Every structure is written in structure tokens, then in C-alpha cells.
PDB file of C-alpha atoms (C1' of nucleotides) in Angstrom:
ATOM      1  CA  MET A   1     103.817 -44.045 -13.943  1.00 41.00           C
ATOM      2  CA  ALA A   2     101.729 -46.414 -15.905  1.00 39.00           C
ATOM      3  CA  SER A   3     100.846 -49.494 -13.983  1.00 42.00           C
ATOM      4  CA  ALA A   4     104.153 -51.264 -14.151  1.00 40.00           C
ATOM      5  CA  ARG A   5     104.117 -51.707 -17.919  1.00 48.00           C
ATOM      6  CA  GLN A   6     102.061 -52.769 -20.841  1.00 59.00           C
ATOM      7  CA  ILE A   7     100.400 -55.666 -19.169  1.00 63.00           C
ATOM      8  CA  ALA A   8      97.514 -56.986 -21.145  1.00 65.00           C
ATOM      9  CA  GLY A   9      94.231 -57.139 -19.369  1.00 55.00           C
ATOM     10  CA  PRO A  10      93.154 -60.657 -18.529  1.00 50.00           C
ATOM     11  CA  CYS A  11      90.159 -61.704 -20.550  1.00 52.00           C
ATOM     12  CA  GLN A  12      88.023 -63.266 -17.886  1.00 53.00           C
ATOM     13  CA  GLU A  13      85.401 -64.107 -20.428  1.00 64.00           C
ATOM     14  CA  TRP A  14      86.357 -66.234 -23.356  1.00 76.00           C
ATOM     15  CA  PRO A  15      84.639 -65.388 -26.620  1.00 78.00           C
ATOM     16  CA  GLU A  16      82.320 -67.983 -28.103  1.00 78.00           C
ATOM     17  CA  ASP A  17      84.886 -68.767 -30.769  1.00 77.00           C
ATOM     18  CA  SER A  18      87.152 -70.354 -28.240  1.00 78.00           C
ATOM     19  CA  VAL A  19      84.324 -72.635 -27.240  1.00 80.00           C
ATOM     20  CA  PHE A  20      83.951 -73.717 -30.826  1.00 85.00           C
ATOM     21  CA  ILE A  21      87.643 -74.191 -31.343  1.00 87.00           C
ATOM     22  CA  ARG A  22      87.729 -76.459 -28.304  1.00 87.00           C
ATOM     23  CA  GLU A  23      84.990 -78.593 -29.812  1.00 85.00           C
ATOM     24  CA  VAL A  24      86.884 -78.910 -33.062  1.00 89.00           C
ATOM     25  CA  LEU A  25      90.131 -79.663 -31.305  1.00 91.00           C
ATOM     26  CA  ASP A  26      88.422 -82.279 -29.195  1.00 89.00           C
ATOM     27  CA  ARG A  27      87.476 -83.913 -32.450  1.00 89.00           C
ATOM     28  CA  ILE A  28      90.627 -83.576 -34.530  1.00 92.00           C
ATOM     29  CA  GLY A  29      92.960 -83.498 -31.563  1.00 92.00           C
ATOM     30  CA  ASP A  30      92.744 -87.228 -31.074  1.00 94.00           C
ATOM     31  CA  LYS A  31      95.185 -89.687 -32.476  1.00 93.00           C
ATOM     32  CA  TRP A  32      93.413 -90.807 -35.638  1.00 95.00           C
ATOM     33  CA  THR A  33      90.781 -88.376 -36.874  1.00 96.00           C
ATOM     34  CA  VAL A  34      93.106 -86.279 -38.982  1.00 94.00           C
ATOM     35  CA  LEU A  35      94.664 -89.369 -40.508  1.00 94.00           C
ATOM     36  CA  ALA A  36      91.235 -90.753 -41.333  1.00 96.00           C
ATOM     37  CA  ILE A  37      90.106 -87.518 -42.939  1.00 96.00           C
ATOM     38  CA  GLY A  38      93.356 -87.180 -44.796  1.00 94.00           C
ATOM     39  CA  THR A  39      93.080 -90.702 -46.115  1.00 95.00           C
ATOM     40  CA  LEU A  40      89.495 -90.178 -47.198  1.00 97.00           C
ATOM     41  CA  SER A  41      90.461 -86.980 -48.958  1.00 95.00           C
ATOM     42  CA  ALA A  42      91.714 -89.252 -51.706  1.00 94.00           C
ATOM     43  CA  GLY A  43      88.202 -90.472 -52.356  1.00 96.00           C
ATOM     44  CA  THR A  44      85.771 -93.170 -51.356  1.00 98.00           C
ATOM     45  CA  LEU A  45      87.243 -95.985 -49.333  1.00 97.00           C
ATOM     46  CA  ARG A  46      85.901 -99.031 -47.593  1.00 97.00           C
ATOM     47  CA  TYR A  47      86.589-100.094 -44.055  1.00 98.00           C
ATOM     48  CA  SER A  48      89.353-102.508 -44.882  1.00 97.00           C
ATOM     49  CA  ASP A  49      91.038 -99.969 -47.143  1.00 96.00           C
ATOM     50  CA  LEU A  50      91.075 -97.435 -44.354  1.00 97.00           C
ATOM     51  CA  HIS A  51      92.400-100.007 -41.966  1.00 96.00           C
ATOM     52  CA  ALA A  52      95.197-100.798 -44.360  1.00 95.00           C
ATOM     53  CA  SER A  53      95.891 -97.172 -45.200  1.00 94.00           C
ATOM     54  CA  ILE A  54      96.291 -96.085 -41.610  1.00 94.00           C
ATOM     55  CA  PRO A  55      99.097 -98.200 -40.221  1.00 92.00           C
ATOM     56  CA  GLY A  56      98.823 -98.864 -36.533  1.00 93.00           C
ATOM     57  CA  ILE A  57      95.160 -98.108 -36.047  1.00 96.00           C
ATOM     58  CA  SER A  58      93.119-100.737 -34.271  1.00 97.00           C
ATOM     59  CA  GLN A  59      89.699-101.806 -35.447  1.00 97.00           C
ATOM     60  CA  ARG A  60      88.262-100.358 -32.315  1.00 97.00           C
ATOM     61  CA  MET A  61      89.727 -96.923 -32.946  1.00 97.00           C
ATOM     62  CA  LEU A  62      88.969 -96.953 -36.644  1.00 98.00           C
ATOM     63  CA  THR A  63      85.350 -97.785 -36.016  1.00 97.00           C
ATOM     64  CA  GLN A  64      85.063 -95.202 -33.277  1.00 97.00           C
ATOM     65  CA  THR A  65      86.726 -92.499 -35.330  1.00 97.00           C
ATOM     66  CA  LEU A  66      84.498 -93.182 -38.310  1.00 97.00           C
ATOM     67  CA  LYS A  67      81.409 -93.130 -36.119  1.00 96.00           C
ATOM     68  CA  HIS A  68      82.337 -89.782 -34.688  1.00 95.00           C
ATOM     69  CA  LEU A  69      83.047 -88.356 -38.111  1.00 96.00           C
ATOM     70  CA  GLU A  70      79.772 -89.669 -39.421  1.00 96.00           C
ATOM     71  CA  ARG A  71      77.881 -88.363 -36.430  1.00 94.00           C
ATOM     72  CA  ASP A  72      79.257 -84.889 -37.052  1.00 95.00           C
ATOM     73  CA  GLY A  73      78.387 -85.107 -40.727  1.00 96.00           C
ATOM     74  CA  LEU A  74      81.991 -85.031 -41.886  1.00 97.00           C
ATOM     75  CA  ILE A  75      81.774 -88.334 -43.705  1.00 97.00           C
ATOM     76  CA  THR A  76      79.050 -90.549 -45.109  1.00 97.00           C
ATOM     77  CA  ARG A  77      78.788 -94.259 -44.515  1.00 97.00           C
ATOM     78  CA  THR A  78      77.206 -96.532 -47.075  1.00 97.00           C
ATOM     79  CA  ALA A  79      76.625-100.172 -46.291  1.00 96.00           C
ATOM     80  CA  TYR A  80      75.926-102.628 -49.084  1.00 95.00           C
ATOM     81  CA  ALA A  81      73.683-105.526 -48.208  1.00 93.00           C
ATOM     82  CA  GLU A  82      75.986-108.084 -49.679  1.00 92.00           C
ATOM     83  CA  VAL A  83      77.916-110.986 -48.396  1.00 90.00           C
ATOM     84  CA  PRO A  84      80.603-110.496 -47.528  1.00 92.00           C
ATOM     85  CA  PRO A  85      79.591-107.059 -46.284  1.00 95.00           C
ATOM     86  CA  ARG A  86      80.940-103.946 -47.937  1.00 97.00           C
ATOM     87  CA  VAL A  87      80.913-100.506 -46.392  1.00 98.00           C
ATOM     88  CA  GLU A  88      82.190 -97.384 -48.034  1.00 98.00           C
ATOM     89  CA  TYR A  89      83.137 -94.113 -46.463  1.00 98.00           C
ATOM     90  CA  GLU A  90      83.392 -90.762 -48.152  1.00 98.00           C
ATOM     91  CA  LEU A  91      84.039 -87.199 -47.109  1.00 98.00           C
ATOM     92  CA  THR A  92      81.094 -84.827 -47.193  1.00 98.00           C
ATOM     93  CA  ASP A  93      81.465 -81.223 -48.310  1.00 97.00           C
ATOM     94  CA  LEU A  94      81.696 -80.317 -44.659  1.00 97.00           C
ATOM     95  CA  GLY A  95      84.400 -82.883 -44.203  1.00 97.00           C
ATOM     96  CA  ARG A  96      86.300 -81.538 -47.165  1.00 96.00           C
ATOM     97  CA  SER A  97      86.099 -78.023 -45.779  1.00 96.00           C
ATOM     98  CA  LEU A  98      87.577 -79.282 -42.538  1.00 95.00           C
ATOM     99  CA  MET A  99      90.242 -81.036 -44.537  1.00 94.00           C
ATOM    100  CA  ASP A 100      91.123 -77.653 -46.018  1.00 92.00           C
ATOM    101  CA  ALA A 101      91.434 -76.133 -42.580  1.00 92.00           C
ATOM    102  CA  VAL A 102      93.590 -79.020 -41.468  1.00 91.00           C
ATOM    103  CA  THR A 103      95.725 -78.612 -44.551  1.00 91.00           C
ATOM    104  CA  ALA A 104      96.303 -75.017 -43.545  1.00 90.00           C
ATOM    105  CA  MET A 105      97.475 -76.202 -40.167  1.00 91.00           C
ATOM    106  CA  ALA A 106      99.670 -78.758 -41.871  1.00 91.00           C
ATOM    107  CA  ARG A 107     101.254 -75.992 -43.892  1.00 91.00           C
ATOM    108  CA  TRP A 108     102.028 -74.079 -40.739  1.00 93.00           C
ATOM    109  CA  ALA A 109     103.410 -77.256 -39.232  1.00 92.00           C
ATOM    110  CA  ALA A 110     105.579 -77.958 -42.258  1.00 92.00           C
ATOM    111  CA  ALA A 111     106.854 -74.399 -42.273  1.00 94.00           C
ATOM    112  CA  HIS A 112     107.790 -74.299 -38.613  1.00 94.00           C
ATOM    113  CA  HIS A 113     108.425 -77.809 -37.428  1.00 91.00           C
ATOM    114  CA  SER A 114     112.156 -77.453 -37.900  1.00 92.00           C
ATOM    115  CA  GLU A 115     112.209 -74.258 -35.907  1.00 94.00           C
ATOM    116  CA  ILE A 116     110.218 -75.899 -33.144  1.00 93.00           C
ATOM    117  CA  ALA A 117     112.482 -78.914 -33.182  1.00 92.00           C
ATOM    118  CA  ARG A 118     115.455 -76.589 -32.901  1.00 93.00           C
ATOM    119  CA  ASN A 119     113.925 -74.706 -29.991  1.00 93.00           C
ATOM    120  CA  ARG A 120     113.064 -77.928 -28.296  1.00 90.00           C
ATOM    121  CA  ALA A 121     116.562 -79.259 -28.696  1.00 91.00           C
ATOM    122  CA  ALA A 122     118.023 -76.018 -27.384  1.00 90.00           C
ATOM    123  CA  SER A 123     115.766 -76.198 -24.347  1.00 86.00           C
ATOM    124  CA  GLU A 124     117.056 -79.630 -23.573  1.00 78.00           C
ATOM    125  CA  LEU A 125     120.522 -78.180 -23.150  1.00 77.00           C
ATOM    126  CA  THR A 126     119.712 -75.099 -21.163  1.00 73.00           C
ATOM    127  CA  GLY A 127     116.972 -76.696 -19.160  1.00 65.00           C
ATOM    128  CA  VAL A 128     113.421 -75.651 -19.728  1.00 58.00           C
ATOM    129  CA  GLY A 129     111.510 -73.535 -17.310  1.00 48.00           C
ATOM    130  CA  ARG A 130     114.451 -71.310 -16.618  1.00 52.00           C
ATOM    131  CA  GLY A 131     113.538 -68.612 -19.050  1.00 57.00           C
ATOM    132  CA  LYS A 132     115.193 -65.261 -18.923  1.00 65.00           C
ATOM    133  CA  VAL A 133     116.128 -63.861 -15.588  1.00 70.00           C
ATOM    134  CA  ALA A 134     115.701 -60.139 -15.545  1.00 71.00           C
ATOM    135  CA  VAL A 135     117.113 -57.948 -12.849  1.00 66.00           C
ATOM    136  CA  SER A 136     114.567 -55.984 -10.983  1.00 55.00           C
ATOM    137  CA  ALA A 137     115.226 -52.611 -12.521  1.00 45.00           C
ATOM    138  CA  SER A 138     112.149 -51.069 -11.008  1.00 42.00           C
ATOM    139  CA  ALA A 139     113.849 -48.399  -9.001  1.00 37.00           C
ATOM    140  CA  ASP A 140     112.203 -48.737  -5.632  1.00 39.00           C
TER     141      ASP A 140
ATOM    142  CA  MET B   1      86.628-103.320 -66.509  1.00 42.00           C
ATOM    143  CA  ALA B   2      87.576-100.639 -64.137  1.00 40.00           C
ATOM    144  CA  SER B   3      88.171-102.109 -60.747  1.00 43.00           C
ATOM    145  CA  ALA B   4      84.675-101.953 -59.350  1.00 42.00           C
ATOM    146  CA  ARG B   5      84.439 -98.173 -59.238  1.00 49.00           C
ATOM    147  CA  GLN B   6      86.286 -95.019 -58.434  1.00 59.00           C
ATOM    148  CA  ILE B   7      87.852 -96.293 -55.297  1.00 66.00           C
ATOM    149  CA  ALA B   8      90.734 -94.185 -54.202  1.00 66.00           C
ATOM    150  CA  GLY B   9      93.991 -95.960 -53.832  1.00 56.00           C
ATOM    151  CA  PRO B  10      95.069 -96.360 -50.239  1.00 50.00           C
ATOM    152  CA  CYS B  11      98.062 -94.217 -49.457  1.00 52.00           C
ATOM    153  CA  GLN B  12     100.204 -96.671 -47.578  1.00 53.00           C
ATOM    154  CA  GLU B  13     102.811 -94.024 -47.100  1.00 64.00           C
ATOM    155  CA  TRP B  14     101.838 -90.855 -45.345  1.00 74.00           C
ATOM    156  CA  PRO B  15     103.545 -87.691 -46.552  1.00 76.00           C
ATOM    157  CA  GLU B  16     105.849 -85.946 -44.149  1.00 77.00           C
ATOM    158  CA  ASP B  17     103.300 -83.195 -43.670  1.00 76.00           C
ATOM    159  CA  SER B  18     101.023 -85.513 -41.789  1.00 77.00           C
ATOM    160  CA  VAL B  19     103.839 -86.258 -39.411  1.00 80.00           C
ATOM    161  CA  PHE B  20     104.239 -82.570 -38.744  1.00 85.00           C
ATOM    162  CA  ILE B  21     100.545 -82.002 -38.333  1.00 88.00           C
ATOM    163  CA  ARG B  22     100.501 -84.759 -35.739  1.00 87.00           C
ATOM    164  CA  GLU B  23     103.218 -83.002 -33.786  1.00 86.00           C
ATOM    165  CA  VAL B  24     101.313 -79.762 -33.813  1.00 89.00           C
ATOM    166  CA  LEU B  25      98.073 -81.436 -32.857  1.00 91.00           C
ATOM    167  CA  ASP B  26      99.807 -83.232 -30.047  1.00 89.00           C
ATOM    168  CA  ARG B  27     100.730 -79.821 -28.737  1.00 89.00           C
ATOM    169  CA  ILE B  28      97.572 -77.801 -29.299  1.00 92.00           C
ATOM    170  CA  GLY B  29      95.255 -80.750 -29.029  1.00 92.00           C
ATOM    171  CA  ASP B  30      95.432 -80.804 -25.271  1.00 94.00           C
ATOM    172  CA  LYS B  31      92.987 -79.129 -23.010  1.00 93.00           C
ATOM    173  CA  TRP B  32      94.742 -75.864 -22.249  1.00 95.00           C
ATOM    174  CA  THR B  33      97.382 -74.919 -24.795  1.00 96.00           C
ATOM    175  CA  VAL B  34      95.063 -73.057 -27.132  1.00 94.00           C
ATOM    176  CA  LEU B  35      93.489 -71.192 -24.263  1.00 94.00           C
ATOM    177  CA  ALA B  36      96.915 -70.209 -22.974  1.00 96.00           C
ATOM    178  CA  ILE B  37      98.061 -69.003 -26.369  1.00 96.00           C
ATOM    179  CA  GLY B  38      94.804 -67.205 -26.952  1.00 94.00           C
ATOM    180  CA  THR B  39      95.074 -65.470 -23.609  1.00 95.00           C
ATOM    181  CA  LEU B  40      98.659 -64.447 -24.248  1.00 97.00           C
ATOM    182  CA  SER B  41      97.701 -63.080 -27.643  1.00 95.00           C
ATOM    183  CA  ALA B  42      96.455 -60.086 -25.725  1.00 94.00           C
ATOM    184  CA  GLY B  43      99.966 -59.301 -24.620  1.00 96.00           C
ATOM    185  CA  THR B  44     102.385 -59.957 -21.784  1.00 98.00           C
ATOM    186  CA  LEU B  45     100.891 -61.605 -18.751  1.00 98.00           C
ATOM    187  CA  ARG B  46     102.208 -62.941 -15.506  1.00 97.00           C
ATOM    188  CA  TYR B  47     101.532 -66.335 -14.020  1.00 98.00           C
ATOM    189  CA  SER B  48      98.742 -65.212 -11.740  1.00 97.00           C
ATOM    190  CA  ASP B  49      97.085 -63.294 -14.558  1.00 97.00           C
ATOM    191  CA  LEU B  50      97.053 -66.379 -16.717  1.00 97.00           C
ATOM    192  CA  HIS B  51      95.716 -68.424 -13.861  1.00 97.00           C
ATOM    193  CA  ALA B  52      92.911 -65.957 -13.388  1.00 96.00           C
ATOM    194  CA  SER B  53      92.222 -65.586 -17.087  1.00 95.00           C
ATOM    195  CA  ILE B  54      91.848 -69.280 -17.730  1.00 94.00           C
ATOM    196  CA  PRO B  55      89.016 -70.396 -15.472  1.00 93.00           C
ATOM    197  CA  GLY B  56      89.292 -73.969 -14.354  1.00 94.00           C
ATOM    198  CA  ILE B  57      92.955 -74.546 -15.023  1.00 96.00           C
ATOM    199  CA  SER B  58      94.997 -75.942 -12.182  1.00 97.00           C
ATOM    200  CA  GLN B  59      98.423 -74.640 -11.251  1.00 97.00           C
ATOM    201  CA  ARG B  60      99.845 -77.948 -12.308  1.00 98.00           C
ATOM    202  CA  MET B  61      98.374 -77.773 -15.788  1.00 98.00           C
ATOM    203  CA  LEU B  62      99.135 -74.087 -16.235  1.00 98.00           C
ATOM    204  CA  THR B  63     102.756 -74.616 -15.309  1.00 98.00           C
ATOM    205  CA  GLN B  64     103.059 -77.659 -17.518  1.00 97.00           C
ATOM    206  CA  THR B  65     101.401 -75.962 -20.469  1.00 98.00           C
ATOM    207  CA  LEU B  66     103.627 -72.910 -20.149  1.00 97.00           C
ATOM    208  CA  LYS B  67     106.706 -75.096 -19.890  1.00 96.00           C
ATOM    209  CA  HIS B  68     105.797 -76.919 -23.071  1.00 96.00           C
ATOM    210  CA  LEU B  69     105.093 -73.700 -24.917  1.00 96.00           C
ATOM    211  CA  GLU B  70     108.362 -72.240 -23.772  1.00 96.00           C
ATOM    212  CA  ARG B  71     110.239 -75.380 -24.698  1.00 95.00           C
ATOM    213  CA  ASP B  72     108.885 -75.162 -28.236  1.00 95.00           C
ATOM    214  CA  GLY B  73     109.759 -71.499 -28.455  1.00 96.00           C
ATOM    215  CA  LEU B  74     106.163 -70.343 -28.694  1.00 97.00           C
ATOM    216  CA  ILE B  75     106.383 -68.146 -25.629  1.00 98.00           C
ATOM    217  CA  THR B  76     109.099 -66.493 -23.584  1.00 97.00           C
ATOM    218  CA  ARG B  77     109.353 -66.611 -19.831  1.00 97.00           C
ATOM    219  CA  THR B  78     110.930 -63.798 -17.922  1.00 97.00           C
ATOM    220  CA  ALA B  79     111.514 -64.077 -14.192  1.00 97.00           C
ATOM    221  CA  TYR B  80     112.227 -61.003 -12.138  1.00 96.00           C
ATOM    222  CA  ALA B  81     114.447 -61.443  -9.133  1.00 93.00           C
ATOM    223  CA  GLU B  82     112.139 -59.639  -6.803  1.00 92.00           C
ATOM    224  CA  VAL B  83     110.154 -60.506  -3.764  1.00 90.00           C
ATOM    225  CA  PRO B  84     107.442 -61.405  -4.150  1.00 93.00           C
ATOM    226  CA  PRO B  85     108.469 -63.148  -7.352  1.00 95.00           C
ATOM    227  CA  ARG B  86     107.178 -61.937 -10.673  1.00 97.00           C
ATOM    228  CA  VAL B  87     107.214 -63.934 -13.874  1.00 98.00           C
ATOM    229  CA  GLU B  88     105.951 -62.711 -17.191  1.00 98.00           C
ATOM    230  CA  TYR B  89     105.011 -64.706 -20.230  1.00 98.00           C
ATOM    231  CA  GLU B  90     104.754 -63.429 -23.762  1.00 98.00           C
ATOM    232  CA  LEU B  91     104.120 -64.897 -27.176  1.00 98.00           C
ATOM    233  CA  THR B  92     107.074 -65.114 -29.516  1.00 98.00           C
ATOM    234  CA  ASP B  93     106.734 -64.424 -33.223  1.00 97.00           C
ATOM    235  CA  LEU B  94     106.494 -68.150 -33.709  1.00 97.00           C
ATOM    236  CA  GLY B  95     103.771 -68.286 -31.106  1.00 97.00           C
ATOM    237  CA  ARG B  96     101.893 -65.508 -32.812  1.00 97.00           C
ATOM    238  CA  SER B  97     102.103 -67.284 -36.134  1.00 96.00           C
ATOM    239  CA  LEU B  98     100.611 -70.365 -34.517  1.00 95.00           C
ATOM    240  CA  MET B  99      97.941 -68.157 -33.025  1.00 94.00           C
ATOM    241  CA  ASP B 100      97.074 -67.075 -36.544  1.00 93.00           C
ATOM    242  CA  ALA B 101      96.745 -70.659 -37.652  1.00 92.00           C
ATOM    243  CA  VAL B 102      94.584 -71.434 -34.659  1.00 91.00           C
ATOM    244  CA  THR B 103      92.477 -68.394 -35.418  1.00 91.00           C
ATOM    245  CA  ALA B 104      91.900 -69.797 -38.886  1.00 90.00           C
ATOM    246  CA  MET B 105      90.711 -73.032 -37.336  1.00 91.00           C
ATOM    247  CA  ALA B 106      88.507 -71.023 -35.001  1.00 91.00           C
ATOM    248  CA  ARG B 107      86.953 -69.328 -37.989  1.00 91.00           C
ATOM    249  CA  TRP B 108      86.169 -72.677 -39.526  1.00 93.00           C
ATOM    250  CA  ALA B 109      84.759 -73.802 -36.216  1.00 92.00           C
ATOM    251  CA  ALA B 110      82.611 -70.721 -35.859  1.00 91.00           C
ATOM    252  CA  ALA B 111      81.368 -71.087 -39.404  1.00 94.00           C
ATOM    253  CA  HIS B 112      80.396 -74.732 -39.112  1.00 94.00           C
ATOM    254  CA  HIS B 113      79.738 -75.505 -35.478  1.00 92.00           C
ATOM    255  CA  SER B 114      76.009 -75.023 -35.917  1.00 92.00           C
ATOM    256  CA  GLU B 115      75.954 -77.387 -38.866  1.00 94.00           C
ATOM    257  CA  ILE B 116      77.928 -79.942 -36.907  1.00 93.00           C
ATOM    258  CA  ALA B 117      75.660 -79.554 -33.927  1.00 92.00           C
ATOM    259  CA  ARG B 118      72.695 -80.085 -36.214  1.00 93.00           C
ATOM    260  CA  ASN B 119      74.221 -83.187 -37.743  1.00 93.00           C
ATOM    261  CA  ARG B 120      75.055 -84.510 -34.324  1.00 90.00           C
ATOM    262  CA  ALA B 121      71.553 -83.939 -33.069  1.00 90.00           C
ATOM    263  CA  ALA B 122      70.117 -85.623 -36.143  1.00 89.00           C
ATOM    264  CA  SER B 123      72.358 -88.627 -35.604  1.00 85.00           C
ATOM    265  CA  GLU B 124      71.043 -88.965 -32.098  1.00 78.00           C
ATOM    266  CA  LEU B 125      67.580 -89.522 -33.487  1.00 76.00           C
ATOM    267  CA  THR B 126      68.376 -91.869 -36.331  1.00 73.00           C
ATOM    268  CA  GLY B 127      71.098 -93.717 -34.516  1.00 64.00           C
ATOM    269  CA  VAL B 128      74.671 -93.266 -35.553  1.00 58.00           C
ATOM    270  CA  GLY B 129      76.578 -95.935 -37.362  1.00 47.00           C
ATOM    271  CA  ARG B 130      73.658 -96.862 -39.519  1.00 51.00           C
ATOM    272  CA  GLY B 131      74.596 -94.788 -42.501  1.00 55.00           C
ATOM    273  CA  LYS B 132      72.967 -95.355 -45.800  1.00 65.00           C
ATOM    274  CA  VAL B 133      72.019 -98.854 -46.749  1.00 68.00           C
ATOM    275  CA  ALA B 134      72.451 -99.453 -50.404  1.00 70.00           C
ATOM    276  CA  VAL B 135      71.036-102.442 -52.194  1.00 64.00           C
ATOM    277  CA  SER B 136      73.540-104.779 -53.649  1.00 54.00           C
ATOM    278  CA  ALA B 137      73.234-104.016 -57.315  1.00 45.00           C
ATOM    279  CA  SER B 138      76.233-106.110 -58.206  1.00 42.00           C
ATOM    280  CA  ALA B 139      74.466-108.885 -60.091  1.00 37.00           C
ATOM    281  CA  ASP B 140      75.238-112.430 -59.027  1.00 41.00           C
TER     282      ASP B 140
ATOM    283  C1'  DC C   1      84.295-108.289 -44.202  1.00 76.62           C
ATOM    284  C1'  DT C   2      82.792-105.195 -40.810  1.00 76.62           C
ATOM    285  C1'  DG C   3      82.175-104.469 -36.887  1.00 76.62           C
ATOM    286  C1'  DC C   4      81.025-104.786 -31.398  1.00 76.62           C
ATOM    287  C1'  DA C   5      82.030-106.160 -26.350  1.00 76.62           C
ATOM    288  C1'  DT C   6      85.449-106.732 -22.880  1.00 76.62           C
ATOM    289  C1'  DC C   7      89.523-106.267 -20.392  1.00 76.62           C
ATOM    290  C1'  DC C   8      93.619-103.669 -19.359  1.00 76.62           C
ATOM    291  C1'  DT C   9      97.360-100.121 -19.244  1.00 76.62           C
ATOM    292  C1'  DA C  10      99.519 -95.637 -19.847  1.00 76.62           C
ATOM    293  C1'  DG C  11      99.074 -91.085 -19.794  1.00 76.62           C
ATOM    294  C1'  DA C  12      96.445 -86.856 -19.001  1.00 76.62           C
ATOM    295  C1'  DT C  13      94.210 -84.101 -15.722  1.00 76.62           C
ATOM    296  C1'  DG C  14      92.520 -82.561 -11.055  1.00 76.62           C
ATOM    297  C1'  DA C  15      92.964 -81.784  -5.980  1.00 76.62           C
ATOM    298  C1'  DT C  16      95.737 -80.868  -2.314  1.00 76.62           C
ATOM    299  C1'  DA C  17      99.672 -79.781   0.402  1.00 76.62           C
ATOM    300  C1'  DC C  18     104.188 -77.837   0.640  1.00 76.62           C
ATOM    301  C1'  DT C  19     108.341 -74.567  -0.641  1.00 76.62           C
ATOM    302  C1'  DG C  20     111.640 -70.609  -2.108  1.00 76.62           C
TER     303       DG C  20
ATOM    304  C1'  DC D   1     103.747 -64.987  -6.019  1.00 76.62           C
ATOM    305  C1'  DA D   2     105.062 -68.786  -8.571  1.00 76.62           C
ATOM    306  C1'  DG D   3     105.686 -72.786  -8.640  1.00 76.62           C
ATOM    307  C1'  DT D   4     106.783 -78.210  -7.100  1.00 76.62           C
ATOM    308  C1'  DA D   5     105.406 -82.807  -5.291  1.00 76.62           C
ATOM    309  C1'  DT D   6     102.220 -86.328  -4.544  1.00 76.62           C
ATOM    310  C1'  DC D   7      98.186 -88.792  -4.827  1.00 76.62           C
ATOM    311  C1'  DA D   8      93.603 -89.996  -6.914  1.00 76.62           C
ATOM    312  C1'  DT D   9      90.849 -90.229 -10.994  1.00 76.62           C
ATOM    313  C1'  DC D  10      89.375 -90.514 -15.554  1.00 76.62           C
ATOM    314  C1'  DT D  11      89.647 -91.696 -20.106  1.00 76.62           C
ATOM    315  C1'  DA D  12      91.897 -92.608 -24.594  1.00 76.62           C
ATOM    316  C1'  DG D  13      93.651 -96.212 -26.669  1.00 76.62           C
ATOM    317  C1'  DG D  14      95.481-101.100 -27.582  1.00 76.62           C
ATOM    318  C1'  DA D  15      94.684-106.266 -27.497  1.00 76.62           C
ATOM    319  C1'  DT D  16      91.733-109.858 -27.911  1.00 76.62           C
ATOM    320  C1'  DG D  17      87.702-112.620 -28.825  1.00 76.62           C
ATOM    321  C1'  DC D  18      83.097-113.041 -30.686  1.00 76.62           C
ATOM    322  C1'  DA D  19      79.161-112.048 -34.109  1.00 76.62           C
ATOM    323  C1'  DG D  20      76.163-110.904 -38.226  1.00 76.62           C
TER     324       DG D  20
END
DNA sequence: CTGCATCCTAGATGATACTG
DNA sequence: CAGTATCATCTAGGATGCAG
């Protein structure tokens, strides 16, 4: 009678979308990208402003993050040939659209973080990895 | 006279939302979580099914990923006291809601990956980090 | 001011072997 | 089958110093 139960068929082949999502997550999944984008969503900012607005970020990481974002066309970088140097960063339309997507994720996060925190706390008590233990009801 | 230009004020304080988004990204930002959730979106699957459905994942990573997802209440784990052992994993409602959010991100990714790829390729040619070079119009 | 080069550590991931 | 344990590796990220 029916192969055991409603077991979903394994999808050996991942759709192209999952390839794309991995690329995006590789970009925004790091420690600073989202913060940088979020900060720039307020408008044009220069390097030192960003550095000040993102507490804890090192120059190395800020520079790297901005480079990556610029490379992907999510922000623009404008250097002014002055002394001392001045460089301004700004979100592109593409960057803003990503910001929207991130905002959507943030909404989900805001809506469920307490539930997750609760689950996590509960797991601490019961011990994770135990899960439910069902009795083997399958006749035999 | 207007401080230089329309420079956005640095937001020293990040809203709570960005804290939440970081938590979520810390979870789905890793290499396998999204793939695991995506695979489970098809329905209930057992350990070996997941292992087979996610090419390249090691037992170690699969186990760890599943543990984390279970801990956060995104999936349920049901062990059957049989021999050989059988363990089934399934998305919870919370997990499904996250899947929806991820799907939204995937849509963004699918819609813009080509543009990003194009930008990235273009940057390779011109050299990233150069950005625009504006002339210093500020008198003096 | 705006970076870049270098060194260094912690954590994430992979490979492999072993167990209930 | 469904993990656990251990070791090896790789890389993100932080700290620091130098440069245009």
C-alpha cells in the first residue's frame, strides 16, 4: 500500500534559481554587505562616513565590501581628485532593488525572530537532535 | 550654506531589524541551509534522501545543518525505532514561511543575476575599484 | 582621507573512519 | 541507515603598518 507514505521525491537536479540564490547569498551572506547597503540606503556617503556608521567594521572589510558591491553594480564609487581625497558611494537602482529584497527578509526576521529564539531556547532544555521518537507502527 | 551637499546622515544606531536580519543571514547564509530547506519544501524526506538530493554535501554538514534547522524550529525530526533506523525530516510552518521569504530572494536573484553578471564582467575589463573620477569643482 | 599589503587566528567545511 | 568523532584544509575576517 503506497510506498510507505507521502515521501517527497528527491530533486536530484536543482533548478537554476537555486544557483542564483546561492550567488546572492554568497554576496549578502557575509558579515557586512547588508549593513553597508542598509547604511547607503540613506543616501550618498563617503568612505569615512560609512566607516563611522558601521561600528566594528575594519577598513579592510569596508573596502572589500564596497569593492564587491561596486563590481556587481550595486553601488557607484565616485572619487574626487582633491586633497585630502574624497570618495562617495551611492546605491544604484539595482542596489536599491536588492535593498528592497533584503528589507523583505528583514520583515520576516522581525516577525519571527522571537519565535525562533523561543524554539532555540526550548531546544537547549530538551537537547537538540532528539526530535520526536515515533514507534514503528508499520505492522510487519 | 547647506553642508556641502545632500549627504545622508550616518545612522550610528542600527534599528533592531538589522539585528534580526543578521541572525537570519547567519542561518541561511551558510553553504547548505537554503538547499536543505528548498529540498524539504517538496515534502517529508529521510536523512538518506536529503543526502542524495543535495549533491556534494557531507554527512557532517548535512547533520549539522539539520540540527540547526531543528533547533530553530524550522524543521521537525522524527526518528522511528526500527532497524535499520529511519529518520524523517519535514518543514514546519515556520520553515515554510522562511522558504517563502527565500523564494522571494530567489526571484530577485533570477531577475537580476544576468545584470549582475554583466556588471561583474564589465568590471573585470575596466578594473574594479576605480569608479568614477570627478574633477574637484570645489573652488579653492 | 582613502585605501592597500601583510600577518594571524577562529571558524567553517571536507574527508575519512568508526558506531548503535 | 543515520549519524558521531577526528583530523586536515581553506578562507573570512581582524589587527597593524605603510602609501598616495
